[in-house]
Short mmCIF file of C-alpha atoms in Angstrom, two decimals:
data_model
loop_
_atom_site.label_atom_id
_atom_site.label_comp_id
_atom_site.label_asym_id
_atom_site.label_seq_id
_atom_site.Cartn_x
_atom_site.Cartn_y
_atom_site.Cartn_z
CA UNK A 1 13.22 -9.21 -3.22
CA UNK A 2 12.47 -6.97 -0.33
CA UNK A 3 10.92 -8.58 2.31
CA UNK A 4 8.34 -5.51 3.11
CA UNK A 5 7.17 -6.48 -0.88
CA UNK A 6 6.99 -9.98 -0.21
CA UNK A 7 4.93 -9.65 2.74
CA UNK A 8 2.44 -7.23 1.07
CA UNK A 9 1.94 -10.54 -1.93
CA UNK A 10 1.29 -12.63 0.88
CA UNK A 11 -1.35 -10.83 2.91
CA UNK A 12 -3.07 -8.60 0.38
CA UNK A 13 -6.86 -9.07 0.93
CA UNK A 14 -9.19 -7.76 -1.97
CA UNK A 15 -12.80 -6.56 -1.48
CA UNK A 16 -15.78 -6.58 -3.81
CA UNK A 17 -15.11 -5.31 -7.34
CA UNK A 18 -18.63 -2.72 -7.28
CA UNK A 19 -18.23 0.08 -9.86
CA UNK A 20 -14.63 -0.99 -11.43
CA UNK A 21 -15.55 -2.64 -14.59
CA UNK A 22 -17.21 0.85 -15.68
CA UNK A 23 -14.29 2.56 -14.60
CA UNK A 24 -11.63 0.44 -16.68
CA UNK A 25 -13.95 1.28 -19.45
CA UNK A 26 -13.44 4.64 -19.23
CA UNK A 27 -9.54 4.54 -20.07
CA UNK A 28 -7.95 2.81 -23.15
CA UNK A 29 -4.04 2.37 -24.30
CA UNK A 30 -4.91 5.33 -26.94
CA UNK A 31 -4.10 7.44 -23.57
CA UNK A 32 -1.79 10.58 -24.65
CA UNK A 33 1.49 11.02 -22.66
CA UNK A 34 1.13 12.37 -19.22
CA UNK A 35 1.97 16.68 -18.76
CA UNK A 36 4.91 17.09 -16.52
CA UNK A 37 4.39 19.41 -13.52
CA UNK A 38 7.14 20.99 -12.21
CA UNK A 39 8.34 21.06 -8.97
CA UNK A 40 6.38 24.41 -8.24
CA UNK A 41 3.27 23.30 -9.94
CA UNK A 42 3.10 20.76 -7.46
CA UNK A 43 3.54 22.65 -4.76
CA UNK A 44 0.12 24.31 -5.69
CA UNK A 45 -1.92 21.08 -6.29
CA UNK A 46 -5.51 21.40 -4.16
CA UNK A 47 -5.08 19.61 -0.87
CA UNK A 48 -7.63 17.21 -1.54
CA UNK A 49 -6.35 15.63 -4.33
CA UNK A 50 -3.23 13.58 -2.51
CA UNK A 51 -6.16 11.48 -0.78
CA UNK A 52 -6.53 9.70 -3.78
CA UNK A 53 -3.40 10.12 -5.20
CA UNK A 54 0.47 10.99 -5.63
CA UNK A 55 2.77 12.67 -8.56
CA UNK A 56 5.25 10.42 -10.35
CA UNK A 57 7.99 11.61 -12.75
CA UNK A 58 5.95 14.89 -12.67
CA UNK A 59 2.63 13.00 -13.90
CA UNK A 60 -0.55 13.04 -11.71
CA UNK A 61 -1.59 9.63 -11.18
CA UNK A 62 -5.14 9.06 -9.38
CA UNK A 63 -6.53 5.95 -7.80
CA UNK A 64 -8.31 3.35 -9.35
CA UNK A 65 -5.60 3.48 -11.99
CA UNK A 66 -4.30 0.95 -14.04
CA UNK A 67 -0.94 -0.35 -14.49
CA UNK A 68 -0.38 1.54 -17.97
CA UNK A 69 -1.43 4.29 -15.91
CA UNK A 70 2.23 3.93 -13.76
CA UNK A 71 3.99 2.84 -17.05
CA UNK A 72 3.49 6.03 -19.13
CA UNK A 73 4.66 8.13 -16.16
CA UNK A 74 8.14 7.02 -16.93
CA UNK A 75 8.54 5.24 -20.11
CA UNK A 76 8.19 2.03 -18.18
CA UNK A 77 8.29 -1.48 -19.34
CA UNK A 78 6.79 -4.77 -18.06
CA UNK A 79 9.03 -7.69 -17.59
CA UNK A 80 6.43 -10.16 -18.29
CA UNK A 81 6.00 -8.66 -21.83
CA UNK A 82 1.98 -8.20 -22.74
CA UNK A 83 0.87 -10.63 -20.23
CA UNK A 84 -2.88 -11.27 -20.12
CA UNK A 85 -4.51 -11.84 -17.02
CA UNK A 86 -7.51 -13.55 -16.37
CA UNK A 87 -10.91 -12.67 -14.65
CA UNK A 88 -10.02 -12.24 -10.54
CA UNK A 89 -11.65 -13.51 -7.73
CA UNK A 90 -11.95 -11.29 -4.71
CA UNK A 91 -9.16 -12.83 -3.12
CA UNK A 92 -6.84 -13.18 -5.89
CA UNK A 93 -4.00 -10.97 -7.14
CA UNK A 94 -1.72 -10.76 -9.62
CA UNK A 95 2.03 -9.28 -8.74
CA UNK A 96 4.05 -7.47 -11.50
CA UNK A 97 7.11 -5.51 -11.88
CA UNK A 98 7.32 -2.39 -14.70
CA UNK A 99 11.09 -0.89 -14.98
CA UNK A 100 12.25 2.10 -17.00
CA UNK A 101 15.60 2.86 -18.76
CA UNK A 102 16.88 4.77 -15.37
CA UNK A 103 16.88 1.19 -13.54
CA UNK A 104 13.44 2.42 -11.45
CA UNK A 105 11.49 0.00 -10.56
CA UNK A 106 7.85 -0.34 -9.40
CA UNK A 107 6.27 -3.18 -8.13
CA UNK A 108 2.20 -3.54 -7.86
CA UNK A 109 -0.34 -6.14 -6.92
CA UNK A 110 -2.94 -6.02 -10.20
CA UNK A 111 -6.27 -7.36 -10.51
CA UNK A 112 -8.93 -7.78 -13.41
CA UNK A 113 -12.59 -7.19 -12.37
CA UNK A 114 -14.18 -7.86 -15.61
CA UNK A 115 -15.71 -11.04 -17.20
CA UNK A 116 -12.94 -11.43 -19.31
CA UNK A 117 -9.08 -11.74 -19.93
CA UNK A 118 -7.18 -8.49 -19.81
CA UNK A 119 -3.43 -7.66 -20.77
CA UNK A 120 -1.90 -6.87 -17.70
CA UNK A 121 -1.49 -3.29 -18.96
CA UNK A 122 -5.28 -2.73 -18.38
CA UNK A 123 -5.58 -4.49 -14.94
CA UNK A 124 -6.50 -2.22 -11.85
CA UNK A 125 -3.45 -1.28 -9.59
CA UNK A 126 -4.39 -2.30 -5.95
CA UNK A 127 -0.78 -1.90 -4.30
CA UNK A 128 2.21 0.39 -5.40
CA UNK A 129 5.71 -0.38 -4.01
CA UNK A 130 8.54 2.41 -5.24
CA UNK A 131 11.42 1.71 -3.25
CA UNK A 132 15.55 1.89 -4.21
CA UNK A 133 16.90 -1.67 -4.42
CA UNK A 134 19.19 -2.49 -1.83
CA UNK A 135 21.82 -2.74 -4.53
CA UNK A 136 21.62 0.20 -5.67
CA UNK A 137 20.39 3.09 -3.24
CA UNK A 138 21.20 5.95 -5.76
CA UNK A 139 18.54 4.90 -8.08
CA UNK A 140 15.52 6.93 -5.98
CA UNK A 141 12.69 7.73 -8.17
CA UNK A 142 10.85 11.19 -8.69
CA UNK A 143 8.15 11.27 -6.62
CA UNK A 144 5.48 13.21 -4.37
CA UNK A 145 2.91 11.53 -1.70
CA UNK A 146 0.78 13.91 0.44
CA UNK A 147 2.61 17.26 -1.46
CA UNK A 148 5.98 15.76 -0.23
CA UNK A 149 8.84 15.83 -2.47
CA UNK A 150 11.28 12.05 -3.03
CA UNK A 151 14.97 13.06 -1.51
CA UNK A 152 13.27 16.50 -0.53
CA UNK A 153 10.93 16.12 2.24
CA UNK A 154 12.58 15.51 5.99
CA UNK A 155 11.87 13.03 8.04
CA UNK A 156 9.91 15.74 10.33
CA UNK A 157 7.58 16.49 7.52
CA UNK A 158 7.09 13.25 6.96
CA UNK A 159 5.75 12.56 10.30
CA UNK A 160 3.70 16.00 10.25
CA UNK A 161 2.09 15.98 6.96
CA UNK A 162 1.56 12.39 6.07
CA UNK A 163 -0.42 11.79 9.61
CA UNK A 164 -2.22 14.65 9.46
CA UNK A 165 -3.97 12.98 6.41
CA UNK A 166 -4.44 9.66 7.94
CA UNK A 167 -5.36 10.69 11.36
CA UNK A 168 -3.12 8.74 13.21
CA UNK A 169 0.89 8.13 14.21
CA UNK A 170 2.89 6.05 12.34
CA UNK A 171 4.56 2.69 13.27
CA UNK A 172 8.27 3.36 12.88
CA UNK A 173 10.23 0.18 11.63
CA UNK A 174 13.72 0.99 12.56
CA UNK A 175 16.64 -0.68 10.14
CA UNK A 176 20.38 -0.03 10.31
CA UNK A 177 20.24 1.94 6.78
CA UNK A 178 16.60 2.87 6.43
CA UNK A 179 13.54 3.43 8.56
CA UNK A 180 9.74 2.53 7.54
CA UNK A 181 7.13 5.07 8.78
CA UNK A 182 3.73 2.61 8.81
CA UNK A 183 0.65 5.20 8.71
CA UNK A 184 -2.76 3.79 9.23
CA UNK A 185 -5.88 4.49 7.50
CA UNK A 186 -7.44 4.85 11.11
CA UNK A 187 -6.11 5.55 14.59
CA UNK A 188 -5.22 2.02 16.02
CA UNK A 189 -7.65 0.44 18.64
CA UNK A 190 -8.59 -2.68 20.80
CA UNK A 191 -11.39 -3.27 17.93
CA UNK A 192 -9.02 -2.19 15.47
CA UNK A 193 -5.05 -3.06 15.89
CA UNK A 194 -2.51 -2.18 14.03
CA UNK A 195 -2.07 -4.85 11.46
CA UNK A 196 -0.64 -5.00 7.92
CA UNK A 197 -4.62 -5.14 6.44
CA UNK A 198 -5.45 -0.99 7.80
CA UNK A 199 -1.91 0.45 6.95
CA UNK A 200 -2.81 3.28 4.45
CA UNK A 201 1.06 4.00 3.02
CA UNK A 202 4.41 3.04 4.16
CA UNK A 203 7.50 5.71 3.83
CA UNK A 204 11.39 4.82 3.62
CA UNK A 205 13.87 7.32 5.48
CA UNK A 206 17.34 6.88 4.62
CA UNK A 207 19.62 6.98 7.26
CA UNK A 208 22.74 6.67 4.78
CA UNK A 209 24.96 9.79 5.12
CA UNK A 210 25.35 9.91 1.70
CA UNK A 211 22.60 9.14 -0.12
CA UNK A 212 19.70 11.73 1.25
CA UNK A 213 20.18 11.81 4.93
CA UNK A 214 16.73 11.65 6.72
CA UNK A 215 15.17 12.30 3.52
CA UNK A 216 12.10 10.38 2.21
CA UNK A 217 13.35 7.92 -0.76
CA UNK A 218 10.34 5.94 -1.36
CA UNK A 219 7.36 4.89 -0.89
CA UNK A 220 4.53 1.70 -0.50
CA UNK A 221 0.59 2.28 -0.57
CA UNK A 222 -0.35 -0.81 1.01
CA UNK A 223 -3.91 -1.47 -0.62
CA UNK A 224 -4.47 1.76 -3.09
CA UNK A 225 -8.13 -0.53 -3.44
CA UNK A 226 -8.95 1.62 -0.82
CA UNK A 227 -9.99 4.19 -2.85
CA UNK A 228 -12.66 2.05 -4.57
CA UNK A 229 -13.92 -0.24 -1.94
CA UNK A 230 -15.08 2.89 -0.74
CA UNK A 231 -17.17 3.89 -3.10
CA UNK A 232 -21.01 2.82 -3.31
#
């Protein structure tokens, strides 16, 4: 398993639950299938809608979401079948992997605010990891973070667009094959280092000649619970 994944199950830190349990409420599996933008139509999506979320397969996918949320953008399947997952403490997680018929793969950190068991399906996402597996780097899901396009978008934009929206550079993680672009929900200070905890989204830039050269291939938001522990 990628080691970037395994560190985010180790150190994920969940904060009070205030408002979710109405908002799970609101969505059911009777869901219809997600409309497919085009490349152009996303091009055009408002600016202030890729602060609380990103495009998969062509599907709009906003934060708090739940994992069926991610699975109908794709036709993906859990490998734990219809697990059910009991009622979470603040501090607890869940980690699960979904894959479709391409091979993708996403891997999330779940939770279940409510008083009672929930199939996994209906659990709240709190961390998104959609990354090619090192054995196979051709398998690079459609995607778009911040209006940038998977195996589009340079490395240039990267670094242009996606701190623009967090306010502050990003911690480059340089690998033979691949470099990690850490962005942080807040410019990095002496009361606030850098630290795994504050890093908004993390981007992978192939360096492989042949498989999208300096091209963004995936993606990692770190703790997507940010977009409800902010709310009052």
């Amino acid at each position: 398993m990628n080691i970037k994944i395994l560190l985010m199950l180790v150190l994920l830190i969940f904060s009070p639950f205030n408002g979710i349990e109405a908002q799970i409420k609101q969505k059911t599996h009777a869901e219809s299938p997600k409309k497919r933008l085009t490349m152009e139509a996303i091009k055009n999506i408002p600016e202030e809608f890729w602060k609380s979320g990103f495009v998969l397969n062509g599907c709009k996918i906003t934060f708090p979401c739940k994992l069926i949320d991610l699975m109908q953008a794709g036709n993906y399947k859990s490998r734990a079948g219809v697990a059910m997952i009991p009622p979470t403490a603040k501090d607890e997680y869940w980690g699960t992997t979904v894959k479709n018929e391409k091979g993708e793969i996403i891997n999330a950190v779940i939770f279940n605010p409510t008083a009672q068991a929930l199939p996994e399906t209906d659990c709240i996402v709190n961390s998104i990891s959609i990354t090619p597996r090192s054995d196979n780097w051709h398998n690079i899901s459609d995607f778009a973070v911040f209006g940038l396009a998977s195996k589009i978008a340079t490395r240039e934009e990267v670094v242009e667009t996606v701190g623009k929206y967090c306010g502050a550079p990003a911690q480059v993680i340089d690998l033979p094959i691949i470099d990690y672009y850490d962005f942080y929900d807040k410019k990095p200070s002496e009361t606030n280092p850098p630290h795994y905890g504050n890093i908004k989204i993390s981007i992978t830039i192939s360096k492989m000649d042949s498989i999208y050269n300096e091209r963004m291939i995936g993606f990692e938001f770190k703790h997507a619970g940010d977009f409800y522990r902010r709310q009052k």
